[in-house]
GROMACS .gro file of C-alpha atoms in nm:
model
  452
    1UNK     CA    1   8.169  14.476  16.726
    2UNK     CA    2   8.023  14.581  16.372
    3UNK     CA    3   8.383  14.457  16.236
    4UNK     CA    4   8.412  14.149  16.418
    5UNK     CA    5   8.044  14.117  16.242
    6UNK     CA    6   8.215  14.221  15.908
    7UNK     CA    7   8.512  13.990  15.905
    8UNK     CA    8   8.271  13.700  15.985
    9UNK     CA    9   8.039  13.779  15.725
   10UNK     CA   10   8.313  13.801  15.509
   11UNK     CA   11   8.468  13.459  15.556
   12UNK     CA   12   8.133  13.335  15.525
   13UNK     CA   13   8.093  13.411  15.174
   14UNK     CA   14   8.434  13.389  15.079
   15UNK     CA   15   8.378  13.004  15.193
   16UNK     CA   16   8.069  12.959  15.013
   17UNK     CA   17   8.253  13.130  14.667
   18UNK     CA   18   8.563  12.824  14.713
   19UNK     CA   19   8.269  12.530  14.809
   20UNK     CA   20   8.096  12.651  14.487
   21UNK     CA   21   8.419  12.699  14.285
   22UNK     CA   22   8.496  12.318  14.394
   23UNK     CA   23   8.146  12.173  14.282
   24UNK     CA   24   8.160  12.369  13.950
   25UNK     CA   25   8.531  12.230  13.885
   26UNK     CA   26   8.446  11.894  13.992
   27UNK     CA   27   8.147  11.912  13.719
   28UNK     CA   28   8.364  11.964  13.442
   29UNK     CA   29   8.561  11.675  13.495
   30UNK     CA   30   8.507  11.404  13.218
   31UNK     CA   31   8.407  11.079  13.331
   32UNK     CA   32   8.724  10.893  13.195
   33UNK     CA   33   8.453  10.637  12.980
   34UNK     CA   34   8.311  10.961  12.841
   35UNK     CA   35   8.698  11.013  12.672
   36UNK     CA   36   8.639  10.918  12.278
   37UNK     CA   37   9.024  10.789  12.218
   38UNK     CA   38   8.946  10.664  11.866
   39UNK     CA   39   8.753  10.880  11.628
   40UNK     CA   40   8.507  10.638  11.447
   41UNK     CA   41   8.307  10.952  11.313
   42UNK     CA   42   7.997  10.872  11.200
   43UNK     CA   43   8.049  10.471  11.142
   44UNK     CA   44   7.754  10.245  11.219
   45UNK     CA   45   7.834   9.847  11.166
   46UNK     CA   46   7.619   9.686  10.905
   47UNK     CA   47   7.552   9.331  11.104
   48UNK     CA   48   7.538   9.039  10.939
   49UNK     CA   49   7.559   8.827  11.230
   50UNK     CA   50   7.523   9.027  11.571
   51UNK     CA   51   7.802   9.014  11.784
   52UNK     CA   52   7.626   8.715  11.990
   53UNK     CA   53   7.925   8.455  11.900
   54UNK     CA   54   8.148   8.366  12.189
   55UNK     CA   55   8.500   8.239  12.128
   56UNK     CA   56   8.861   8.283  12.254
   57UNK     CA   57   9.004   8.330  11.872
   58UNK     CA   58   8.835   8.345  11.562
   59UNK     CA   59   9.128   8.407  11.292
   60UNK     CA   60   9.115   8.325  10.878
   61UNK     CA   61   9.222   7.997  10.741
   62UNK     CA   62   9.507   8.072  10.506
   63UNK     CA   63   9.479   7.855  10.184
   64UNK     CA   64   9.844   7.893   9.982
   65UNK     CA   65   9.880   7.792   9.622
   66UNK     CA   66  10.303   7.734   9.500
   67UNK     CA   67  10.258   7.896   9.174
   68UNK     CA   68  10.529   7.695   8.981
   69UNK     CA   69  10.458   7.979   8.702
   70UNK     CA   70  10.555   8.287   8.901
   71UNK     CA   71  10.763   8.061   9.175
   72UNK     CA   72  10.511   8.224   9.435
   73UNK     CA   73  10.315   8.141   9.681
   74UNK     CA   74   9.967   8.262   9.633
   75UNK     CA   75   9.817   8.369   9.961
   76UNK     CA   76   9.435   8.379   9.972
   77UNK     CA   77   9.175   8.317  10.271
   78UNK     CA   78   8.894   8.012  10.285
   79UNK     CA   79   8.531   8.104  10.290
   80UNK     CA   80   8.530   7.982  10.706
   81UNK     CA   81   8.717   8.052  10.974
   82UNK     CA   82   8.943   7.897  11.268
   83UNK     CA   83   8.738   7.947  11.605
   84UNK     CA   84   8.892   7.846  11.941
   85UNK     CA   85   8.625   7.794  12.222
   86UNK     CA   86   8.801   7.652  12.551
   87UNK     CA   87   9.110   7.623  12.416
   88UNK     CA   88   9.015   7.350  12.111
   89UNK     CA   89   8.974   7.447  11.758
   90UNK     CA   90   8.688   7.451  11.511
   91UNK     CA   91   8.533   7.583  11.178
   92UNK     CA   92   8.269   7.846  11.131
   93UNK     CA   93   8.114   7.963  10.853
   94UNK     CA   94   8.046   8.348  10.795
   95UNK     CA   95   7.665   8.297  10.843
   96UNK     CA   96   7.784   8.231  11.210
   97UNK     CA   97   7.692   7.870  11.199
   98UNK     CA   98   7.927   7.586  11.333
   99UNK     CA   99   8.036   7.402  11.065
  100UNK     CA  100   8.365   7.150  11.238
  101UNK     CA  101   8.297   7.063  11.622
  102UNK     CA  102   8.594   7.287  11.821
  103UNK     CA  103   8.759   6.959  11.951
  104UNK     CA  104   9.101   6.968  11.782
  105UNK     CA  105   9.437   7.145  11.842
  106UNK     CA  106   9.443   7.288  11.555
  107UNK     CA  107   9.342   7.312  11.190
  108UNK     CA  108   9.527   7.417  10.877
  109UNK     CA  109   9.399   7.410  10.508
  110UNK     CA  110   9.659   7.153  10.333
  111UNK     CA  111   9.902   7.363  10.090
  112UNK     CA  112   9.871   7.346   9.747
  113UNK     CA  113   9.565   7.110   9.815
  114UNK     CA  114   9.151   7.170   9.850
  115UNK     CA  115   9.075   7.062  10.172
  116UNK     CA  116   9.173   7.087  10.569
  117UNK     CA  117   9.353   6.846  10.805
  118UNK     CA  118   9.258   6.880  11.161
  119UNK     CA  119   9.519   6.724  11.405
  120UNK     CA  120   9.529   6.620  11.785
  121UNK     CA  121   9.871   6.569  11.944
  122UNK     CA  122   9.950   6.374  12.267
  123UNK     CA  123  10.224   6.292  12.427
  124UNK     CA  124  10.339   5.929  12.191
  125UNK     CA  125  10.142   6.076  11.869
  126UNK     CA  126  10.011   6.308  11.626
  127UNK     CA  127   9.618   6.214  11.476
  128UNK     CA  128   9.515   6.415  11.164
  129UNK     CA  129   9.196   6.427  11.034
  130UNK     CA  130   9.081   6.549  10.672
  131UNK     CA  131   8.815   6.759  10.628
  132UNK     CA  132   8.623   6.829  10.298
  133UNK     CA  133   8.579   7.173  10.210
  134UNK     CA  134   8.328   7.140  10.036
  135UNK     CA  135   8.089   6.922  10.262
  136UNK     CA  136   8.301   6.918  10.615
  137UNK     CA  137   8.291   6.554  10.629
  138UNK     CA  138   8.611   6.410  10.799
  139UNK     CA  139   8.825   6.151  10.723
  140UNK     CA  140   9.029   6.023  10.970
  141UNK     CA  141   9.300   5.819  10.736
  142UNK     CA  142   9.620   5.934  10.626
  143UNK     CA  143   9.667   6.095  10.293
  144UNK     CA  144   9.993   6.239  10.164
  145UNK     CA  145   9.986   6.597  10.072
  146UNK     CA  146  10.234   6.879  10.048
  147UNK     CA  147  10.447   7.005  10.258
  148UNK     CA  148  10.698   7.196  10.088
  149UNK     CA  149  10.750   7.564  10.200
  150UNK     CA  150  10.974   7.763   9.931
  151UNK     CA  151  11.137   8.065  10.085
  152UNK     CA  152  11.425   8.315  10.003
  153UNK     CA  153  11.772   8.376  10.164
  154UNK     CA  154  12.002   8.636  10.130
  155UNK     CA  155  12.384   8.578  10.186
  156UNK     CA  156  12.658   8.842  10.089
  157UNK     CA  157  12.457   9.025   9.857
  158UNK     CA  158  12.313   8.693   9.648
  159UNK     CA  159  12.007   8.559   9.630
  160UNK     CA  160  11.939   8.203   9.768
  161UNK     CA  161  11.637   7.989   9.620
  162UNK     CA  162  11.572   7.744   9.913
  163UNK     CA  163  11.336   7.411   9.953
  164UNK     CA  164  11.286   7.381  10.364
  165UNK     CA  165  11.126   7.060  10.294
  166UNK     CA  166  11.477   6.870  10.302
  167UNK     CA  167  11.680   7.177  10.381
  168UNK     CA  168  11.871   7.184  10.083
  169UNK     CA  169  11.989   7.500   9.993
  170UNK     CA  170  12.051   7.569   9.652
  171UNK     CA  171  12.253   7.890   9.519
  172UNK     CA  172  12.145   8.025   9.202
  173UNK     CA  173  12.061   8.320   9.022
  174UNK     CA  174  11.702   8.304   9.078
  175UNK     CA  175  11.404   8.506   8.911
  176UNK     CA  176  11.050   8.534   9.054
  177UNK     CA  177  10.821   8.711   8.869
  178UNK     CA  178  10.655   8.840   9.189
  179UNK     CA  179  10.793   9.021   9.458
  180UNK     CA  180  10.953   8.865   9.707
  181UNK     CA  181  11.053   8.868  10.080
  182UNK     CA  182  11.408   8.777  10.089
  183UNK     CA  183  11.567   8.662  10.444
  184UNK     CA  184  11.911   8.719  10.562
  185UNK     CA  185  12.137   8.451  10.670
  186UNK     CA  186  12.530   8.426  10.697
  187UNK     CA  187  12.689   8.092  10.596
  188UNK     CA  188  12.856   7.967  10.900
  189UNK     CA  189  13.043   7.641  10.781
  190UNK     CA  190  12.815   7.541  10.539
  191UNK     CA  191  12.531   7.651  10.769
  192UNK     CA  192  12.302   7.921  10.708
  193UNK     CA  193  12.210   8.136  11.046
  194UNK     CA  194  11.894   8.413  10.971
  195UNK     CA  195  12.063   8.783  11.087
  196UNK     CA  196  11.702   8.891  11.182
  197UNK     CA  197  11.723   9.136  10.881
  198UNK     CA  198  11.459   9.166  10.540
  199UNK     CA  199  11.484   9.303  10.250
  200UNK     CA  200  11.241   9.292   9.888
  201UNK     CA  201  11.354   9.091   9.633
  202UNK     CA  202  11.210   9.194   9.254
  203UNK     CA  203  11.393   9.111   8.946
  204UNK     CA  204  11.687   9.005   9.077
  205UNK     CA  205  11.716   9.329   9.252
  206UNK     CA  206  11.750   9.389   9.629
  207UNK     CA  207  11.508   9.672   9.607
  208UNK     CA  208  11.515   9.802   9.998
  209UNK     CA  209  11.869   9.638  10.143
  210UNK     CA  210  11.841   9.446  10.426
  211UNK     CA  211  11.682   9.654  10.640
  212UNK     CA  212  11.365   9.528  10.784
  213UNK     CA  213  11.305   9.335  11.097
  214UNK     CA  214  11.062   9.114  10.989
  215UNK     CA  215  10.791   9.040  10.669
  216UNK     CA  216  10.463   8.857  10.566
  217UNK     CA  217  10.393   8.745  10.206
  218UNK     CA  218  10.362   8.967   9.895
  219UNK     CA  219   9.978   8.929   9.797
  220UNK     CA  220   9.739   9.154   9.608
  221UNK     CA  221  10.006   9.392   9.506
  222UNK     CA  222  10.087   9.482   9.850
  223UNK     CA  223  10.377   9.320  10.111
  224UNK     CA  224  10.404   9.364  10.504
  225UNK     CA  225  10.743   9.475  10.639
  226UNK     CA  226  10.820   9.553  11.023
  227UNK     CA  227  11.055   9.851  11.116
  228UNK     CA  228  11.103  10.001  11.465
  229UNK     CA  229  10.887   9.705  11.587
  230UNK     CA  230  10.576   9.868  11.369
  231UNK     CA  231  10.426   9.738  11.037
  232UNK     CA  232  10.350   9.873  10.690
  233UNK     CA  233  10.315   9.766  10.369
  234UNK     CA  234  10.533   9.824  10.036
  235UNK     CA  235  10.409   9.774   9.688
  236UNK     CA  236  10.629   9.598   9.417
  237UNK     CA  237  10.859   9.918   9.371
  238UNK     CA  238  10.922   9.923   9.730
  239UNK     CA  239  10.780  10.247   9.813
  240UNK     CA  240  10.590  10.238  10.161
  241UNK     CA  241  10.183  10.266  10.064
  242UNK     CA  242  10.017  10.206  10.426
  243UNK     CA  243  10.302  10.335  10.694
  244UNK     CA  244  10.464  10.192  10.953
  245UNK     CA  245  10.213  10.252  11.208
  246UNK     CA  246  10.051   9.883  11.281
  247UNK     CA  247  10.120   9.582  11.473
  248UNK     CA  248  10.134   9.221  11.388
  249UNK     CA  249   9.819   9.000  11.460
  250UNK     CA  250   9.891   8.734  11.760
  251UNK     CA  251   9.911   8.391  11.697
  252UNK     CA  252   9.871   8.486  11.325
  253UNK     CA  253  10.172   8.369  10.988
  254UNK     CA  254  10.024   8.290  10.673
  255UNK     CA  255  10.289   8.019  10.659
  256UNK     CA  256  10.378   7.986  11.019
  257UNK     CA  257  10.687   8.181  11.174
  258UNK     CA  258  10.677   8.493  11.366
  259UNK     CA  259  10.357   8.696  11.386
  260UNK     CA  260  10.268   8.908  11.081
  261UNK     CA  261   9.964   9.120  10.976
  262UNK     CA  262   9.715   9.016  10.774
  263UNK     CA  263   9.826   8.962  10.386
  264UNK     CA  264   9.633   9.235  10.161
  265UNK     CA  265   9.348   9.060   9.957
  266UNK     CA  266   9.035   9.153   9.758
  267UNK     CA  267   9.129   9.511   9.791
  268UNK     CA  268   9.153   9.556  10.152
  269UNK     CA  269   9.363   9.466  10.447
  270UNK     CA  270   9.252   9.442  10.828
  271UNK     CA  271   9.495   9.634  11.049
  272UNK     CA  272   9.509   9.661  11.412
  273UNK     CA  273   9.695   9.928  11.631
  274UNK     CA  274   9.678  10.012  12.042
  275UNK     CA  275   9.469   9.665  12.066
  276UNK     CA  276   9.197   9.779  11.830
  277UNK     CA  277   9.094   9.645  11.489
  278UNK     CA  278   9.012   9.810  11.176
  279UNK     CA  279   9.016   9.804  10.791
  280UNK     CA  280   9.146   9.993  10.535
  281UNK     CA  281   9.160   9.959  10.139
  282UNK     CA  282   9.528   9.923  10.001
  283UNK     CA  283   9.576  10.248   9.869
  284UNK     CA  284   9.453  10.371  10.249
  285UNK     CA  285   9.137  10.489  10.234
  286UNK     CA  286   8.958  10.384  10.583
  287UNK     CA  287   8.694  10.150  10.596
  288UNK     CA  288   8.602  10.046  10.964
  289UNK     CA  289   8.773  10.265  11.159
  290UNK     CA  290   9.006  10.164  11.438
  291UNK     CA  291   8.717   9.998  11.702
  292UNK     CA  292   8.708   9.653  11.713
  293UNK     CA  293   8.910   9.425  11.996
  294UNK     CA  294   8.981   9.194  11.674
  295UNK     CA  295   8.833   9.115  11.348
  296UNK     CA  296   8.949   8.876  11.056
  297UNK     CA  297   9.036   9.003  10.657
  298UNK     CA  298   8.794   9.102  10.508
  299UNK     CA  299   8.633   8.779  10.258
  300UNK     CA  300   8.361   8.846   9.988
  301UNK     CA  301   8.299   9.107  10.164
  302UNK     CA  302   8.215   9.065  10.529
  303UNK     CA  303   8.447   9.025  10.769
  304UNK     CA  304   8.405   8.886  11.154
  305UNK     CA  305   8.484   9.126  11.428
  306UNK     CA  306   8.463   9.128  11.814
  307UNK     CA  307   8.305   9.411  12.046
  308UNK     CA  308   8.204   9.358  12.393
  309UNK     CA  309   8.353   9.014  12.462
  310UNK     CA  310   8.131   8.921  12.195
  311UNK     CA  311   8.226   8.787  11.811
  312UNK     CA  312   8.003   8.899  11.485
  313UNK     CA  313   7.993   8.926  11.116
  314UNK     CA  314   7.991   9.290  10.935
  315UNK     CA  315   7.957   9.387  10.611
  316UNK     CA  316   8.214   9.590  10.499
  317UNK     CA  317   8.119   9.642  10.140
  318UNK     CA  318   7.881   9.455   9.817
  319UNK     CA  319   8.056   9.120   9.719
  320UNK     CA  320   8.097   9.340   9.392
  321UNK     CA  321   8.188   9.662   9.574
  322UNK     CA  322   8.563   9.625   9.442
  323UNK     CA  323   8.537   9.592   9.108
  324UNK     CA  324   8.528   9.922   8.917
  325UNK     CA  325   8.255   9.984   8.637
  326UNK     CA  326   8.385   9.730   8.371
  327UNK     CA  327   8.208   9.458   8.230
  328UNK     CA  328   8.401   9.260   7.991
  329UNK     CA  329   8.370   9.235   7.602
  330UNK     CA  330   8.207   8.982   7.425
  331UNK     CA  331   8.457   8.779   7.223
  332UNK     CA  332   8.277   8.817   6.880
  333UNK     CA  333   8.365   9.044   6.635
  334UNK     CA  334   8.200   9.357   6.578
  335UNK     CA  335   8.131   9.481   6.236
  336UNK     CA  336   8.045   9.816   6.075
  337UNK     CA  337   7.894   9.939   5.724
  338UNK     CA  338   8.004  10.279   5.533
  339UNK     CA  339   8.288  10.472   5.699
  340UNK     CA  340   8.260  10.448   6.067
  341UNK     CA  341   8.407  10.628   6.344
  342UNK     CA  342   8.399  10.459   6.690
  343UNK     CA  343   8.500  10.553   7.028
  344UNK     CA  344   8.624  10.277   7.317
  345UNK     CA  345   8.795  10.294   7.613
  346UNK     CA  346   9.178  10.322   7.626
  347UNK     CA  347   9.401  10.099   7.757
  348UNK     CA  348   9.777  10.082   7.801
  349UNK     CA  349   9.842  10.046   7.480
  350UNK     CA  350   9.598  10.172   7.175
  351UNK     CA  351   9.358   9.875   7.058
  352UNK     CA  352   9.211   9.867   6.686
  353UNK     CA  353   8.920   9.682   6.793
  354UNK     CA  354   8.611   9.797   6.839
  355UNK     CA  355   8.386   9.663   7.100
  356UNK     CA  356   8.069   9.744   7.290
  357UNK     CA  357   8.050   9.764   7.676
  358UNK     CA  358   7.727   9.743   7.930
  359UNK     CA  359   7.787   9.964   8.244
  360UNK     CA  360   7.759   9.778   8.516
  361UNK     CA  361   7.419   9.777   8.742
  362UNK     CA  362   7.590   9.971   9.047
  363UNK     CA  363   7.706  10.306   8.840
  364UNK     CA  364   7.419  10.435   8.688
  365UNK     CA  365   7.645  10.680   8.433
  366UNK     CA  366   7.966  10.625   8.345
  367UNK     CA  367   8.309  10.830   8.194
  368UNK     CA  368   8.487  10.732   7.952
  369UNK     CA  369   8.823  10.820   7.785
  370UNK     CA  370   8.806  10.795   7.388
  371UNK     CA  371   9.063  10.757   7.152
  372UNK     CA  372   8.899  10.809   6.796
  373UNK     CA  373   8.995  10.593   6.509
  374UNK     CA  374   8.891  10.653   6.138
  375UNK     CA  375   8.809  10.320   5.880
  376UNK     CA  376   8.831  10.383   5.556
  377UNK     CA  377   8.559  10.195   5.294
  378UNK     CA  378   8.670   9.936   5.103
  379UNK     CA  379   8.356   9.771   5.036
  380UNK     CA  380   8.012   9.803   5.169
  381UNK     CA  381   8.055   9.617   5.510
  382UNK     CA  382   8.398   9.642   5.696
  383UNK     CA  383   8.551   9.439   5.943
  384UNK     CA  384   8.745   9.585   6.192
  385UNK     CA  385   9.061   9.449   6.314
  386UNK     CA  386   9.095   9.165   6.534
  387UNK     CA  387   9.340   9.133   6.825
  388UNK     CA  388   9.532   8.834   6.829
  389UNK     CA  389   9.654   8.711   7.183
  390UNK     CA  390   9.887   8.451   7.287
  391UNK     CA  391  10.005   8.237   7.599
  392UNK     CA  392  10.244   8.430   7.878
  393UNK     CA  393  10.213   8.632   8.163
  394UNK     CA  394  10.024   8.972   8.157
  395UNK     CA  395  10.032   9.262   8.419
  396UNK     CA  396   9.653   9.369   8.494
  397UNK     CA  397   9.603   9.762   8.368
  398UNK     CA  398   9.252   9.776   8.541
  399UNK     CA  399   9.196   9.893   8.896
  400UNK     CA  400   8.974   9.559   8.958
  401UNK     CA  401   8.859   9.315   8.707
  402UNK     CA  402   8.612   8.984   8.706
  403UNK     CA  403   8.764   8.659   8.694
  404UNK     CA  404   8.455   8.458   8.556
  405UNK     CA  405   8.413   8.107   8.534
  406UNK     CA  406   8.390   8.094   8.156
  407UNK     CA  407   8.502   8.304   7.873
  408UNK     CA  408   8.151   8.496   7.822
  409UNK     CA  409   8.055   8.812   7.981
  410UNK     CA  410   7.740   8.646   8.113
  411UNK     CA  411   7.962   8.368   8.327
  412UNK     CA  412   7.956   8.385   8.692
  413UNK     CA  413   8.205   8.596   8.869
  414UNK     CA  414   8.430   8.388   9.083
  415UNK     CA  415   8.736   8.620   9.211
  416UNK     CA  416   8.883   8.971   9.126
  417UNK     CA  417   9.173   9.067   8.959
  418UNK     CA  418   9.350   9.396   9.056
  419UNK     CA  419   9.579   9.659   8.902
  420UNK     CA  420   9.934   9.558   8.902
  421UNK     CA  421   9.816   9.140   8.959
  422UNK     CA  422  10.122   8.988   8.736
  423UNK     CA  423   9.915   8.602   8.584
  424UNK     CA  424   9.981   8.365   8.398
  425UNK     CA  425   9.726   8.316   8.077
  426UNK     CA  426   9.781   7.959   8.010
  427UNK     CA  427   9.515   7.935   7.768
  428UNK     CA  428   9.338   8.201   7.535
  429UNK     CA  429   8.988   8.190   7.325
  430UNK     CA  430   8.967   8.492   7.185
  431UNK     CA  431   9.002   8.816   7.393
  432UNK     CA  432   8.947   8.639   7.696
  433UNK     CA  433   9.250   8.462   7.876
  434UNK     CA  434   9.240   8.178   8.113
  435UNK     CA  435   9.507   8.197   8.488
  436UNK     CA  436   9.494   8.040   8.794
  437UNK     CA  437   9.529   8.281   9.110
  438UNK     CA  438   9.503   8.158   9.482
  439UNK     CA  439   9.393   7.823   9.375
  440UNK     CA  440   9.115   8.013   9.150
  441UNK     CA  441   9.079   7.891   8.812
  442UNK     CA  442   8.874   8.127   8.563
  443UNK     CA  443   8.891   8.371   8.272
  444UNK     CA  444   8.945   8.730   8.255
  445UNK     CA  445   8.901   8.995   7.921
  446UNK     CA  446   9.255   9.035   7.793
  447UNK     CA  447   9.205   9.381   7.701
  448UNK     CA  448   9.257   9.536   8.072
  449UNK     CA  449   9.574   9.344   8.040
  450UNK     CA  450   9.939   9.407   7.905
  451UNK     CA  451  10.170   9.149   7.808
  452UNK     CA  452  10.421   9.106   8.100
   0.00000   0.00000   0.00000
């Protein structure tokens, strides 16, 4: 009877051990929206417009340039956006405001041009509207603009220079002076057929082969390539800088096509991966980590992304946040008495000029390397040597550099310049040099520049 009483006892708490056992394993378990599957760290948005904003689509409005100097196209993005609400297209502006009705079926910024053309299409016709850019005012009248879309073919090992806009494909031995995506075709009977296949294109060199399966547009020293149906991006020596890790963006070709990433521009480019968005600078560093459902580039420094369903503006960095701690020379000369010995920044190549430089308001001390150069006394005051420059194309030397409106240090800064940027200077006045990039017309100090 006592082990009857026993084994019963027994099973008892052997019963209450495996009830217990199953609570405390079932407590463990992780609620699955308590798994963290991107690591965002410590990364708080900056809001400029709370994500309030609701849209299907809000994507950049691509605004290219033909460069007839470099035989480019220079890629940049407008200051508003493309925003689809129930299925029709509009503009918004970065403060989150509404700036073109969404009632068209789509808009495009005209090429080579300074303004937008809406357009509606039915069944019999095609209505375009223009749109300043400046005021938003439409226009609904006809105006001729450009439609020509350069792009480069690659047949049996030469390069093809080709001019969509009446399909005439012209064979020659052809130059750019910026990289370029070159597209492979095979001449079937005086008809060119695309293989699928990509390849970069500088200096009349096939730098890669043809082995990409898809490409965007070489901007801001950096170009998109897809291989193994992932993206990355090369620089202009062809070696791989962000790897082949990302996806194209939907719906989204700088000149229409297949779907590409975003181009690089103003530093940065917005990447997405596993259907989340994030941003990273273009020699990698992270920015906004992988977290948003979608987000646009990144333009004077805010960028709109989309959480929760919802669509708002963050700040990714200071509008001046790119450019690194150089303020440009004054033009004048500077002069010295006695025997002198001065100290300047190096660049490239050893200057004979001496010249004085503010540091700028965000970097409260500064480094400098100094090369030292000796002047010997001729007379009481000497004159120190004055750099003469001349029209052409120079390479920038400087990791980011104001374009300014005038040629004075105390114009307005209206773009940025980065290291490697290949531009054309087709004016000079003094040590400051005048280019047009992205449709962007200023002057930059010549001396963080090499002749090209």
């Amino acid at each position: 009877m006592n082990t009857k009483l026993t084994v019963r006892v027994l099973a008892a708490i052997m019963g209450i051990i495996m009830i217990m056992s199953a609570f405390t394993a079932c407590s463990d378990k992780k609620d699955p929206s308590d798994i963290v599957t991107d690591d965002v760290g410590n990364y708080t948005p900056e809001w400029v417009v709370e994500p309030t904003i609701s849209a299907q689509l809000i994507q950049p409005l691509v605004c290219p340039y033909y460069n007839e100097n470099t035989n480019h196209y220079d890629i940049s993005y407008a200051d508003c956006y493309k925003i689809m609400i129930d299925g029709k297209i509009g503009l918004i502006g970065s403060d989150g405001k509404m700036l073109v009705e969404a009632k068209y079926d789509d808009i495009f910024a005209i090429r080579d041009g300074d303004d937008y053309l809406a357009v509606i299409e039915d069944e019999d016709s095609v209505k375009q509207t223009y749109i300043h850019s400046d005021t938003f005012k439409t226009v609904s009248a006809y105006k001729k603009y450009n439609t020509k879309k350069y792009e480069y073919y690659w047949n049996n090992d030469n390069p093809l220079f080709v001019c969509t806009e009446s399909g005439k494909v012209t064979e020659e031995t052809f130059a750019p002076l910026l990289p370029e995506a070159v597209k492979g075709v095979k001449n079937r009977g005086g008809v060119y057929e695309p293989t699928g296949k990509y390849g970069l294109y500088v200096n009349l060199v096939n730098l890669t082969g043809m082995i990409y399966t898809g490409a965007g547009y070489y901007s801001d020293g950096l170009i998109a390539f897809e291989s193994n149906d992932k993206w990355g991006y090369l620089d202009s020596n062809g070696r791989t800088v962000i790897p082949f890790e990302y996806d194209a963006v939907w719906g989204y070709s700088a000149l229409g096509g297949k779907d590409t990433p975003y181009e690089s521009f103003g530093g940065c480019v917005t990447v997405t991966k596993d259907k989340k968005f994030g941003v990273i600078s273009s020699d990698g560093e992270i920015l906004v980590p992988m977290m948003f459902d979608s987000a646009t580039p990144v333009v004077e420094g805010k960028a709109f992304v989309k959480t929760q369903g919802k669509w708002g503006v963050i700040k990714v960095f200071e509008t001046d946040g790119t450019a690194s701690d150089i303020t440009e020379p004054s033009s004048s000369t500077t002069t010295t008495t006695t025997t002198t010995t001065t100290t300047e920044k190096s660049t490239s190549e050893t200057t004979t000029e001496s010249t004085t430089r503010s540091t700028s308001e965000s970097t409260k001390e500064s480094t400098t390397e100094s090369t030292t150069k000796t002047t010997t006394e001729t007379s009481t005051e000497t004159t120190t040597e004055k750099i003469v420059y001349t029209k052409g194309n120079y390479k920038i030397t400087a990791e980011s550099l104001r374009l300014r409106e005038s040629s004075s240090i105390d114009s307005k800064e209206i773009y940025y310049l980065h290291s490697g940027d290949v531009v054309y200077v087709s004016e000079v006045n003094g040590g400051w040099g005048k280019t047009t990039i992205n449709g962007v017309e200023g002057w930059f100090s010549l001396k963080y520049a090499e002749k090209y």
